[in-house]
Short mmCIF file of C-alpha atoms in Angstrom, two decimals:
data_model
loop_
_atom_site.label_atom_id
_atom_site.label_comp_id
_atom_site.label_asym_id
_atom_site.label_seq_id
_atom_site.Cartn_x
_atom_site.Cartn_y
_atom_site.Cartn_z
CA LEU A 175 110.03 110.68 108.19
CA VAL A 176 106.98 112.93 108.12
CA VAL A 177 107.82 116.61 107.75
CA GLN A 178 106.25 119.97 107.01
CA PRO A 179 105.47 120.44 103.31
CA ALA A 180 108.02 123.24 102.91
CA ALA A 181 110.85 121.07 104.27
CA ARG A 182 110.09 117.88 102.35
CA ARG A 183 112.12 118.46 99.17
CA ALA A 184 115.26 119.68 100.98
CA LEU A 185 115.21 116.94 103.61
CA ALA A 186 114.55 114.25 101.02
CA ALA A 187 117.53 115.44 98.96
CA LEU A 188 119.79 115.54 102.00
CA LEU A 189 118.75 112.13 103.27
CA ARG A 190 118.95 110.56 99.81
CA LEU A 191 122.75 110.86 100.11
CA ARG A 192 123.14 109.84 103.76
CA ALA A 193 120.21 107.49 104.37
CA PRO A 194 118.83 106.33 100.99
CA SER A 195 116.37 103.92 102.61
CA CYS A 196 114.72 106.70 104.64
CA LEU A 197 111.45 107.84 103.06
CA VAL A 198 110.52 111.49 103.53
CA ILE A 199 106.89 112.50 103.08
CA SER A 200 104.91 115.61 103.83
CA ILE A 201 102.14 115.60 106.40
CA ALA A 202 99.96 116.92 103.56
CA GLU A 203 100.50 113.65 101.66
CA LEU A 204 98.79 111.64 104.39
CA PRO A 205 95.02 111.22 104.40
CA ALA A 206 93.34 113.20 107.17
CA THR A 207 92.07 109.95 108.68
CA GLN A 208 95.54 108.34 108.80
CA PRO A 209 96.56 107.84 112.43
CA ILE A 210 100.18 108.69 113.17
CA GLU A 211 102.28 108.14 116.26
CA VAL A 212 104.76 110.86 117.08
CA VAL A 213 107.94 109.14 118.23
CA ASP A 214 110.06 112.27 118.50
CA VAL A 215 110.01 115.88 117.37
CA ILE A 216 113.07 117.48 115.82
CA GLY A 217 113.66 121.09 116.75
CA THR A 218 111.86 121.34 120.06
CA ALA A 219 113.26 120.95 123.54
CA PRO A 220 112.14 117.82 125.39
CA ALA A 221 109.84 118.21 128.35
CA VAL A 222 111.38 118.28 131.81
CA ASN A 223 112.50 114.77 132.88
CA GLN A 224 111.87 113.43 129.38
CA GLN A 225 114.60 111.88 127.29
CA PRO A 226 114.39 112.57 123.55
CA GLY A 227 113.78 109.61 121.30
CA LEU A 228 111.74 107.57 123.77
CA ALA A 229 108.07 106.78 123.36
CA HIS A 230 105.92 109.18 125.34
CA HIS A 231 103.34 107.30 127.35
CA ASP A 232 102.45 109.89 129.95
CA SER A 233 100.68 113.23 130.03
CA THR A 234 103.41 114.85 127.87
CA ALA A 235 102.46 112.57 124.96
CA ASN A 236 99.53 114.77 123.99
CA THR A 237 101.73 117.86 124.28
CA TYR A 238 104.29 116.43 121.84
CA GLN A 239 101.56 115.28 119.46
CA ASP A 240 99.86 118.70 119.62
CA GLN A 241 103.20 120.41 118.93
CA ALA A 242 103.93 118.11 116.01
CA GLU A 243 100.48 118.60 114.52
CA SER A 244 100.67 122.37 114.86
CA MET A 245 104.13 122.41 113.28
CA ALA A 246 102.93 120.18 110.44
CA ALA A 247 99.86 122.26 109.71
#
């Protein structure tokens, strides 16, 4: 799970109890050249006619990725 730097410690502690195999890292811990694929964004409403949790292979894909990158910055 890649999260904003400010949320990393709290989410890691929470998930350590409920999902110990889930790794939580900050976007700041990834190299700038590391490609990432946004599968879903927590905390934003899905686009119209888009089901959360599904891969986005249409024009909304860039919107979700832009939102995730701006949230992570």
